[in-house]
Short mmCIF file of C-alpha atoms and ligand atoms in Angstrom, two decimals:
data_model
loop_
_atom_site.label_atom_id
_atom_site.label_comp_id
_atom_site.label_asym_id
_atom_site.label_seq_id
_atom_site.Cartn_x
_atom_site.Cartn_y
_atom_site.Cartn_z
CA UNK W 175 24.06 39.49 1.48
CA UNK W 176 24.16 41.90 4.39
CA UNK W 177 25.17 40.31 7.68
CA UNK W 178 25.69 41.76 11.14
CA UNK W 179 27.59 40.08 13.98
CA UNK W 180 24.80 39.06 16.38
CA UNK W 181 26.76 37.18 19.00
CA UNK W 182 29.71 34.93 19.78
CA UNK W 183 28.84 31.64 21.50
CA UNK W 184 31.20 30.29 24.15
CA UNK W 185 30.79 26.79 25.55
CA UNK W 186 31.15 26.93 29.32
CA UNK W 187 31.82 24.04 31.69
CA UNK W 188 31.52 25.89 35.00
CA UNK W 189 29.01 28.72 34.70
CA UNK W 190 29.84 30.33 38.06
CA UNK W 191 33.55 30.43 37.20
CA UNK W 192 32.75 31.87 33.76
CA UNK W 193 30.52 34.55 35.31
CA UNK W 194 33.30 35.40 37.76
CA UNK W 195 35.36 36.39 34.72
CA UNK W 196 32.86 37.78 32.19
CA UNK W 197 30.47 39.43 34.61
CA UNK W 198 32.54 40.24 37.70
CA UNK W 199 36.07 40.76 36.35
CA UNK W 200 35.12 42.28 32.97
CA UNK W 201 32.10 44.03 34.47
CA UNK W 202 29.66 43.01 31.73
CA UNK W 203 25.93 42.86 32.35
CA UNK W 204 24.24 39.44 32.16
CA UNK W 205 20.70 39.22 30.81
CA UNK W 206 18.08 36.72 32.00
CA UNK W 207 19.03 33.21 30.83
CA UNK W 208 17.28 31.61 27.92
CA UNK W 209 16.53 27.92 27.59
CA UNK W 210 16.95 26.19 24.23
CA UNK W 211 14.99 23.07 25.05
CA UNK W 212 15.80 21.14 21.88
CA UNK W 213 19.55 21.54 22.50
CA UNK W 214 19.43 21.02 26.29
CA UNK W 215 21.25 24.31 26.66
CA UNK W 216 20.84 27.40 28.79
CA UNK W 217 22.18 30.56 27.18
CA UNK W 218 23.38 33.62 29.11
CA UNK W 219 23.80 36.73 26.98
CA UNK W 220 26.18 39.58 27.83
CA UNK W 221 25.67 42.58 25.55
CA UNK W 222 28.84 44.12 24.09
CA UNK W 223 27.88 47.10 21.92
CA UNK W 224 25.60 46.01 19.06
CA UNK W 225 26.36 42.33 19.63
CA UNK W 226 26.66 39.94 22.56
CA UNK W 227 28.69 37.19 24.09
CA UNK W 228 26.64 34.07 24.72
CA UNK W 229 27.74 31.73 27.50
CA UNK W 230 26.36 28.28 26.72
CA UNK W 231 25.69 25.96 29.64
CA UNK W 232 24.59 22.33 29.19
CA UNK W 233 21.47 21.38 31.11
CA UNK W 234 21.96 17.65 30.67
CA UNK W 235 24.74 15.21 29.83
CA UNK W 236 23.29 14.54 26.35
CA UNK W 237 23.35 18.22 25.44
CA UNK W 238 25.21 19.21 22.28
CA UNK W 239 27.27 21.58 24.45
CA UNK W 240 28.17 18.83 26.95
CA UNK W 241 29.32 16.66 24.05
CA UNK W 242 31.30 19.55 22.55
CA UNK W 243 33.07 20.21 25.86
CA UNK W 244 33.82 16.50 26.34
CA UNK W 245 35.50 16.45 22.93
CA UNK W 246 37.23 19.82 22.71
CA UNK W 247 37.00 21.39 26.16
CA UNK W 248 35.29 24.72 26.91
CA UNK W 249 35.86 27.67 24.58
CA UNK W 250 34.69 29.37 21.41
CA UNK W 251 31.74 27.40 20.04
CA UNK W 252 30.18 29.42 17.22
CA UNK W 253 29.64 32.88 15.79
CA UNK W 254 26.20 34.09 14.77
CA UNK W 255 25.52 36.42 11.87
CA UNK W 256 22.14 38.09 11.60
CA UNK W 257 20.61 38.31 8.14
CA UNK W 258 17.36 39.82 6.88
CA UNK W 259 16.28 36.82 4.80
CA UNK W 260 17.66 33.51 6.06
CA UNK W 261 16.08 31.39 3.30
CA UNK W 262 17.69 33.54 0.62
CA UNK W 263 21.04 33.43 2.47
CA UNK W 264 20.94 29.61 2.64
CA UNK W 265 20.05 29.32 -1.06
CA UNK W 266 22.94 31.64 -1.92
CA UNK W 267 25.42 29.66 0.19
CA UNK W 268 24.23 26.35 -1.23
CA UNK W 269 24.64 27.61 -4.78
CA UNK W 270 28.24 28.52 -3.90
CA UNK W 271 28.91 25.00 -2.66
CA UNK W 272 28.94 25.70 1.09
CA UNK W 273 28.24 22.69 3.30
CA UNK W 274 25.14 23.36 5.38
CA UNK W 275 24.26 21.64 8.64
CA UNK W 276 20.67 22.90 8.23
CA UNK W 277 19.31 23.06 4.70
CA UNK W 278 16.14 24.64 6.10
CA UNK W 279 15.93 27.25 8.86
CA UNK W 280 14.69 25.97 12.22
CA UNK W 281 13.20 27.72 15.26
CA UNK W 282 15.75 29.44 17.52
CA UNK W 283 15.51 31.51 20.70
CA UNK W 284 13.00 34.38 20.98
CA UNK W 285 11.01 33.30 17.94
CA UNK W 286 13.98 33.67 15.60
CA UNK W 287 14.88 31.31 12.76
CA UNK W 288 18.38 29.86 12.65
CA UNK W 289 20.55 27.59 10.51
CA UNK W 290 24.13 26.34 10.96
CA UNK W 291 26.88 26.23 8.33
CA UNK W 292 29.40 23.43 8.70
CA UNK W 293 32.85 24.46 10.04
CA UNK W 294 34.50 22.70 7.07
CA UNK W 295 33.10 25.44 4.81
CA UNK W 296 33.83 28.26 7.24
CA UNK W 297 37.51 27.54 7.85
CA UNK W 298 37.11 25.79 11.16
CA UNK W 299 34.42 27.99 12.67
CA UNK W 300 30.83 26.91 13.26
CA UNK W 301 28.71 29.72 11.78
CA UNK W 302 25.06 30.23 12.67
CA UNK W 303 22.77 32.38 10.57
CA UNK W 304 19.85 34.02 12.30
CA UNK W 305 16.80 35.90 11.17
CA UNK W 306 15.22 37.74 14.08
CA UNK W 307 11.49 37.59 14.63
CA UNK W 308 9.57 40.78 14.47
CA UNK W 309 6.76 40.28 17.00
CA UNK W 310 3.38 41.66 16.03
CA UNK W 311 1.97 44.52 18.07
CA UNK W 312 -0.69 42.12 19.41
CA UNK W 313 1.94 39.66 20.61
CA UNK W 314 3.88 42.49 22.22
CA UNK W 315 0.79 43.73 24.03
CA UNK W 316 -0.31 40.22 25.08
CA UNK W 317 3.04 39.47 26.72
CA UNK W 318 3.56 42.87 28.34
CA UNK W 319 4.35 43.43 32.00
CA UNK W 320 1.39 45.31 33.51
CA UNK W 321 1.48 47.15 36.83
CA UNK W 322 -1.49 47.99 39.03
CA UNK W 323 -1.56 50.03 42.23
CA UNK W 324 -3.97 48.67 44.86
CA UNK W 325 -3.86 50.82 48.00
CA UNK W 326 -0.38 50.42 49.39
CA UNK W 327 0.32 47.28 47.35
CA UNK W 328 1.77 46.99 43.88
CA UNK W 329 0.51 44.18 41.63
CA UNK W 330 2.62 43.22 38.63
CA UNK W 331 1.17 40.86 36.04
CA UNK W 332 3.97 38.83 34.42
CA UNK W 333 4.02 36.46 31.46
CA UNK W 334 5.55 32.98 31.08
CA UNK W 335 4.62 32.29 27.48
CA UNK W 336 1.78 30.77 25.53
CA UNK W 337 0.57 27.19 25.32
CA UNK W 338 -2.35 25.43 23.66
CA UNK W 339 -4.99 23.06 25.02
CA UNK W 340 -7.81 21.26 23.28
CA UNK W 341 -10.70 23.71 22.87
CA UNK W 342 -13.32 21.05 23.62
CA UNK W 343 -11.58 20.15 26.89
CA UNK W 344 -11.33 23.84 27.79
CA UNK W 345 -15.07 24.45 27.50
CA UNK W 346 -16.61 21.19 28.73
CA UNK W 347 -20.24 20.85 27.69
CA UNK W 348 -20.26 24.01 25.54
CA UNK W 349 -20.48 23.16 21.79
CA UNK W 350 -17.64 24.23 19.51
CA UNK W 351 -20.07 26.31 17.46
CA UNK W 352 -20.27 28.60 20.51
CA UNK W 353 -16.72 28.58 21.95
CA UNK W 354 -14.94 28.84 18.59
CA UNK W 355 -15.97 32.49 18.35
CA UNK W 356 -14.34 33.85 21.52
CA UNK W 357 -11.53 31.26 21.39
CA UNK W 358 -10.69 30.38 17.75
CA UNK W 359 -9.02 26.93 17.53
CA UNK W 360 -5.93 26.06 15.48
CA UNK W 361 -5.84 23.21 12.92
CA UNK W 362 -5.41 20.72 15.79
CA UNK W 363 -8.47 22.12 17.61
CA UNK W 364 -6.28 23.74 20.28
CA UNK W 365 -6.89 27.21 21.68
CA UNK W 366 -4.23 29.75 22.62
CA UNK W 367 -3.67 30.35 26.32
CA UNK W 368 -1.18 32.44 28.25
CA UNK W 369 0.47 31.90 31.61
CA UNK W 370 0.43 35.02 33.77
CA UNK W 371 1.97 34.71 37.23
CA UNK W 372 1.38 37.71 39.51
CA UNK W 373 3.83 39.57 41.76
CA UNK W 374 2.41 41.26 44.86
CA UNK W 375 4.73 43.80 46.45
CA UNK W 376 3.87 44.90 49.95
CA UNK W 377 5.33 44.05 53.34
CA UNK W 378 7.07 41.27 51.43
CA UNK W 379 7.43 40.30 47.79
CA UNK W 380 5.18 37.45 46.74
CA UNK W 381 4.87 35.53 43.49
CA UNK W 382 1.57 33.77 42.83
CA UNK W 383 2.08 30.76 40.53
CA UNK W 384 5.10 30.61 38.23
CA UNK W 385 3.99 29.33 34.83
CA UNK W 386 5.41 26.31 33.05
CA UNK W 387 9.13 26.77 33.68
CA UNK W 388 11.86 25.38 31.44
CA UNK W 389 12.28 21.71 32.40
CA UNK W 390 10.06 20.18 29.71
CA UNK W 391 11.35 18.47 26.59
CA UNK W 392 10.65 19.12 22.95
CA UNK W 393 7.92 16.48 22.72
CA UNK W 394 6.00 18.14 25.56
CA UNK W 395 6.41 21.55 23.87
CA UNK W 396 5.10 20.10 20.62
CA UNK W 397 2.02 18.51 22.20
CA UNK W 398 1.08 21.64 24.11
CA UNK W 399 2.18 24.17 21.46
CA UNK W 400 4.44 25.89 24.00
CA UNK W 401 5.95 29.26 23.02
CA UNK W 402 8.12 30.57 25.84
CA UNK W 403 10.21 32.85 23.60
CA UNK W 404 9.15 35.49 26.10
CA UNK W 405 8.92 34.00 29.56
CA UNK W 406 9.03 34.58 33.30
CA UNK W 407 12.77 35.33 33.32
CA UNK W 408 12.29 38.14 30.79
CA UNK W 409 9.21 39.61 32.43
CA UNK W 410 10.64 39.40 35.97
CA UNK W 411 13.72 41.29 34.73
CA UNK W 412 11.53 43.87 32.97
CA UNK W 413 9.51 44.31 36.15
CA UNK W 414 12.74 44.99 38.04
CA UNK W 415 12.25 41.94 40.26
CA UNK W 416 15.16 39.54 40.70
CA UNK W 417 14.31 35.89 41.47
CA UNK W 418 16.19 36.44 44.74
CA UNK W 419 13.80 39.27 45.70
CA UNK W 420 10.91 36.81 46.04
CA UNK W 421 10.14 36.04 49.70
CA UNK W 422 7.01 33.94 49.18
CA UNK W 423 5.83 31.77 46.30
CA UNK W 424 2.15 30.96 46.62
CA UNK W 425 0.49 28.16 44.63
CA UNK W 426 -3.13 28.31 43.45
CA UNK W 427 -2.68 24.57 42.84
CA UNK W 428 0.10 22.32 41.53
CA UNK W 429 -0.85 21.64 37.90
CA UNK W 430 2.17 21.93 35.58
CA UNK W 431 1.07 25.20 33.95
CA UNK W 432 1.08 26.85 37.41
CA UNK W 433 3.89 25.10 39.32
CA UNK W 434 6.35 24.23 36.52
CA UNK W 435 8.32 27.41 37.19
CA UNK W 436 8.75 26.61 40.90
CA UNK W 437 11.90 24.58 40.18
CA UNK W 438 14.82 24.59 37.72
CA UNK W 439 17.26 21.95 36.55
CA UNK W 440 20.89 22.96 37.06
CA UNK W 441 23.91 21.97 34.96
CA UNK W 442 24.44 18.75 36.93
CA UNK W 443 20.86 17.72 36.11
CA UNK W 444 19.72 18.25 39.71
CA UNK W 445 16.39 19.98 40.25
CA UNK W 446 16.25 22.76 42.84
CA UNK W 447 13.86 25.55 43.88
CA UNK W 448 14.12 28.46 41.40
CA UNK W 449 13.53 31.19 43.98
CA UNK W 450 16.40 30.64 46.40
CA UNK W 451 15.19 32.84 49.25
CA UNK W 452 11.51 31.98 49.05
CA UNK W 453 9.20 29.91 51.19
CA UNK W 454 6.75 28.04 48.96
CA UNK W 455 3.21 27.95 50.26
CA UNK W 456 0.86 25.16 49.15
CA UNK W 457 -2.51 24.04 50.46
CA UNK W 458 -2.09 20.75 52.34
CA UNK W 459 -4.96 18.98 50.55
CA UNK W 460 -3.50 19.95 47.16
CA UNK W 461 -0.09 18.66 48.23
CA UNK W 462 -1.65 15.32 49.22
CA UNK W 463 -3.53 15.08 45.91
CA UNK W 464 -0.50 16.07 43.83
CA UNK W 465 1.74 13.54 45.53
CA UNK W 466 -0.92 10.78 45.25
CA UNK W 467 -2.33 11.27 41.75
CA UNK W 468 -4.94 8.99 40.20
CA UNK W 469 -5.66 8.04 36.59
CA UNK W 470 -7.75 11.14 35.93
CA UNK W 471 -5.32 13.83 37.18
CA UNK W 472 -1.94 12.12 36.76
CA UNK W 473 -0.98 14.01 33.57
CA UNK W 474 -1.37 17.37 35.36
CA UNK W 475 0.97 16.65 38.28
CA UNK W 476 4.69 16.41 37.52
CA UNK W 477 6.63 15.54 40.67
CA UNK W 478 9.78 17.47 39.59
CA UNK W 479 7.77 20.70 39.88
CA UNK W 480 7.09 20.35 43.61
CA UNK W 481 8.77 17.37 45.34
CA UNK W 482 12.20 19.14 45.30
CA UNK W 483 10.63 21.94 47.39
CA UNK W 484 9.96 19.52 50.23
CA UNK W 485 13.44 18.03 49.84
CA UNK W 486 14.99 21.50 50.08
CA UNK W 487 12.98 22.31 53.20
CA UNK W 488 11.29 25.38 51.69
CA UNK W 489 7.76 24.01 51.58
CA UNK W 490 5.10 25.35 53.92
CA UNK W 491 1.67 23.69 53.95
CA UNK W 492 -1.43 25.63 54.97
CA UNK W 493 -4.66 23.96 56.03
CA UNK W 494 -7.38 26.59 55.81
CA UNK W 495 -8.38 29.87 54.23
CA UNK W 496 -6.06 32.41 55.83
CA UNK W 497 -3.94 35.52 55.47
CA UNK W 498 -0.57 34.76 53.87
CA UNK W 499 0.88 38.25 54.18
CA UNK W 500 -0.79 41.56 55.10
CA UNK W 501 -3.54 42.18 52.53
CA UNK W 502 -3.26 38.77 50.86
CA UNK W 503 -5.41 35.78 51.76
CA UNK W 504 -6.34 32.49 50.14
CA UNK W 505 -9.81 31.05 49.66
CA UNK W 506 -10.52 27.49 48.58
CA UNK W 507 -12.79 27.26 45.53
CA UNK W 508 -12.56 23.52 44.86
CA UNK W 509 -14.13 22.54 41.54
CA UNK W 510 -11.13 22.44 39.21
CA UNK W 511 -9.50 20.18 41.77
CA UNK W 512 -10.62 19.56 45.36
CA UNK W 513 -8.19 22.05 46.92
CA UNK W 514 -7.88 24.65 44.15
CA UNK W 515 -7.63 28.08 45.77
CA UNK W 516 -7.97 31.68 44.64
CA UNK W 517 -6.10 34.63 46.12
CA UNK W 518 -7.81 37.77 47.38
CA UNK W 519 -5.72 40.91 47.66
CA UNK W 520 -7.05 43.89 49.62
CA UNK W 521 -5.60 47.31 50.34
CA UNK W 522 -6.88 50.87 50.67
CA UNK W 523 -10.50 49.70 50.46
CA UNK W 524 -9.97 48.01 47.09
CA UNK W 525 -9.95 44.33 46.22
CA UNK W 526 -8.23 42.29 43.53
CA UNK W 527 -8.59 38.56 42.92
CA UNK W 528 -6.25 36.07 41.29
CA UNK W 529 -8.80 33.42 40.36
CA UNK W 530 -6.45 30.95 38.61
CA UNK W 531 -8.42 28.10 37.00
CA UNK W 532 -11.79 29.14 38.47
CA UNK W 533 -12.15 31.53 35.50
CA UNK W 534 -9.06 30.81 33.39
CA UNK W 535 -9.86 33.22 30.53
CA UNK W 536 -12.36 35.99 29.87
CA UNK W 537 -14.18 33.50 27.60
CA UNK W 538 -15.02 31.48 30.75
CA UNK W 539 -17.08 34.25 32.34
CA UNK W 540 -20.44 32.61 31.72
CA UNK W 541 -21.12 30.25 34.68
CA UNK W 542 -21.69 27.01 32.66
CA UNK W 543 -18.57 27.59 30.52
CA UNK W 544 -16.50 25.23 32.68
CA UNK W 545 -13.43 23.25 31.72
CA UNK W 546 -13.85 19.54 30.97
CA UNK W 547 -10.66 19.12 33.03
CA UNK W 548 -12.48 20.14 36.22
CA UNK W 549 -12.88 17.21 38.60
CA UNK W 550 -15.94 18.68 40.36
CA UNK W 551 -17.72 20.91 37.82
CA UNK W 552 -20.78 21.55 40.03
CA UNK W 553 -18.45 22.97 42.69
CA UNK W 554 -16.85 25.17 40.03
CA UNK W 555 -20.32 26.39 39.06
CA UNK W 556 -21.24 27.32 42.65
CA UNK W 557 -17.88 28.97 43.42
CA UNK W 558 -17.89 30.90 40.15
CA UNK W 559 -21.43 32.23 40.58
CA UNK W 560 -20.71 33.35 44.14
CA UNK W 561 -17.46 35.00 43.10
CA UNK W 562 -18.98 36.81 40.09
CA UNK W 563 -21.71 38.32 42.30
CA UNK W 564 -19.02 39.51 44.69
CA UNK W 565 -16.80 40.80 41.87
CA UNK W 566 -19.61 42.93 40.43
CA UNK W 567 -20.74 44.22 43.84
CA UNK W 568 -17.24 45.12 45.06
CA UNK W 569 -15.79 46.16 41.69
CA UNK W 570 -12.99 43.61 42.10
CA UNK W 571 -9.97 43.76 39.81
CA UNK W 572 -9.87 40.19 38.44
CA UNK W 573 -6.69 38.58 37.10
CA UNK W 574 -7.21 36.04 34.30
CA UNK W 575 -4.16 33.78 34.49
CA UNK W 576 -4.67 32.02 31.13
CA UNK W 577 -6.28 34.71 28.97
CA UNK W 578 -4.27 35.09 25.73
CA UNK W 579 -4.83 38.86 25.60
CA UNK W 580 -6.33 40.31 28.78
CA UNK W 581 -4.29 40.06 32.01
CA UNK W 582 -6.92 41.71 34.20
CA UNK W 583 -10.26 43.46 34.15
CA UNK W 584 -13.38 44.48 36.01
CA UNK W 585 -16.68 42.69 35.59
CA UNK W 586 -19.55 44.95 34.65
CA UNK W 587 -23.22 44.07 34.57
CA UNK W 588 -25.52 45.79 32.10
CA UNK W 589 -29.10 44.68 31.44
CA UNK W 590 -28.47 41.44 33.28
CA UNK W 591 -25.46 40.64 31.07
CA UNK W 592 -21.93 40.46 32.39
CA UNK W 593 -18.78 41.30 30.52
CA UNK W 594 -15.14 41.99 31.26
CA UNK W 595 -13.80 45.51 30.87
CA UNK W 596 -10.02 45.12 30.49
CA UNK W 597 -8.01 47.07 33.06
CA UNK W 598 -5.15 48.97 31.49
CA UNK W 599 -3.05 49.39 34.68
ZN1 ZN Z 166 -5.20 23.59 36.69
ZN1 ZN Z 167 -4.24 26.13 34.47
#
């Protein structure tokens, strides 16, 4: 068996103190943190040559790392060896009498597969085996950071992972025989959707929506088929934007797949705004609806995603359609929810639109292809038709927040038929 040292895991009690040593005193670079939801752990990797140090921070008191620290104190937690074929490696170890914590590989960070070997077989050290995922070229392309110049503004389409929603619910009255072609369902009838927040860089740096975030538990991830192995932290870092660069966070609306990333849970379990310097801008009517949900919309509004913003004093409510920063204005569409808004971005005579759930994917281009989730579908229909006319006439660059493959495109009309021409950047 060929094995390479992948990383050394260190259980950390006080992350800031640990960073003061590993990052500041040793001068190592820290990568964007990674959440391992099932373990209630946040991992901070510091590359050292071909391998890394991994600082492991508990995100809740019942985390395996919190329990480890309670028992043994902070310190060396495990070493990870990377192998080409984890199933073969486990079979080999088992045949040699090694005691395995995991008889079968299980999902690890970044789409990898991992399995632990018991310390009693490894002379007092917890050993993790890991087989890295090789993402397909389609997955790589679908989760890429894409940059667009619009006059004097820069637009950067980010990615916060994939999730899955029921295909029937996503297309309302449209029969499956029709929607299953553009949006093929999985064995549970769910279709693949992405989350694509958008950065606008101009007079200030704005983030529009923030994806799902990392506060949800394993059960939630299972129900919604969440894959955040590549997420907002990775794509922000790739875009060269630090969370502390964000001046304004603008919400299209407060459903969990748009506002989940507004807040994070820290090691003490407290929830705080993720973007420390930002003002968060929400439409007042949407705030009222989100904080007073009813039976029909309750599952979409999770208070932890937005109530901490008000508590931290970083929430700003806007009443009407207006300019949020030079070149960026909001327009209420209603339909999906009463105060759903889209964002229009204009510079140098060109226009882009972040339409959020008005047209969530390119498969929703046809006016009657409206989500069953929409509270006021006839309002969606009217807003969508008006916007599509405008998009064709003005050659608007349209951002599709949930499309699994196409972050943005232009809408072309040929022989009375409309289609999306993907924009490459
Ligand atoms: Zn929504
Ligand atoms: Zn949505």
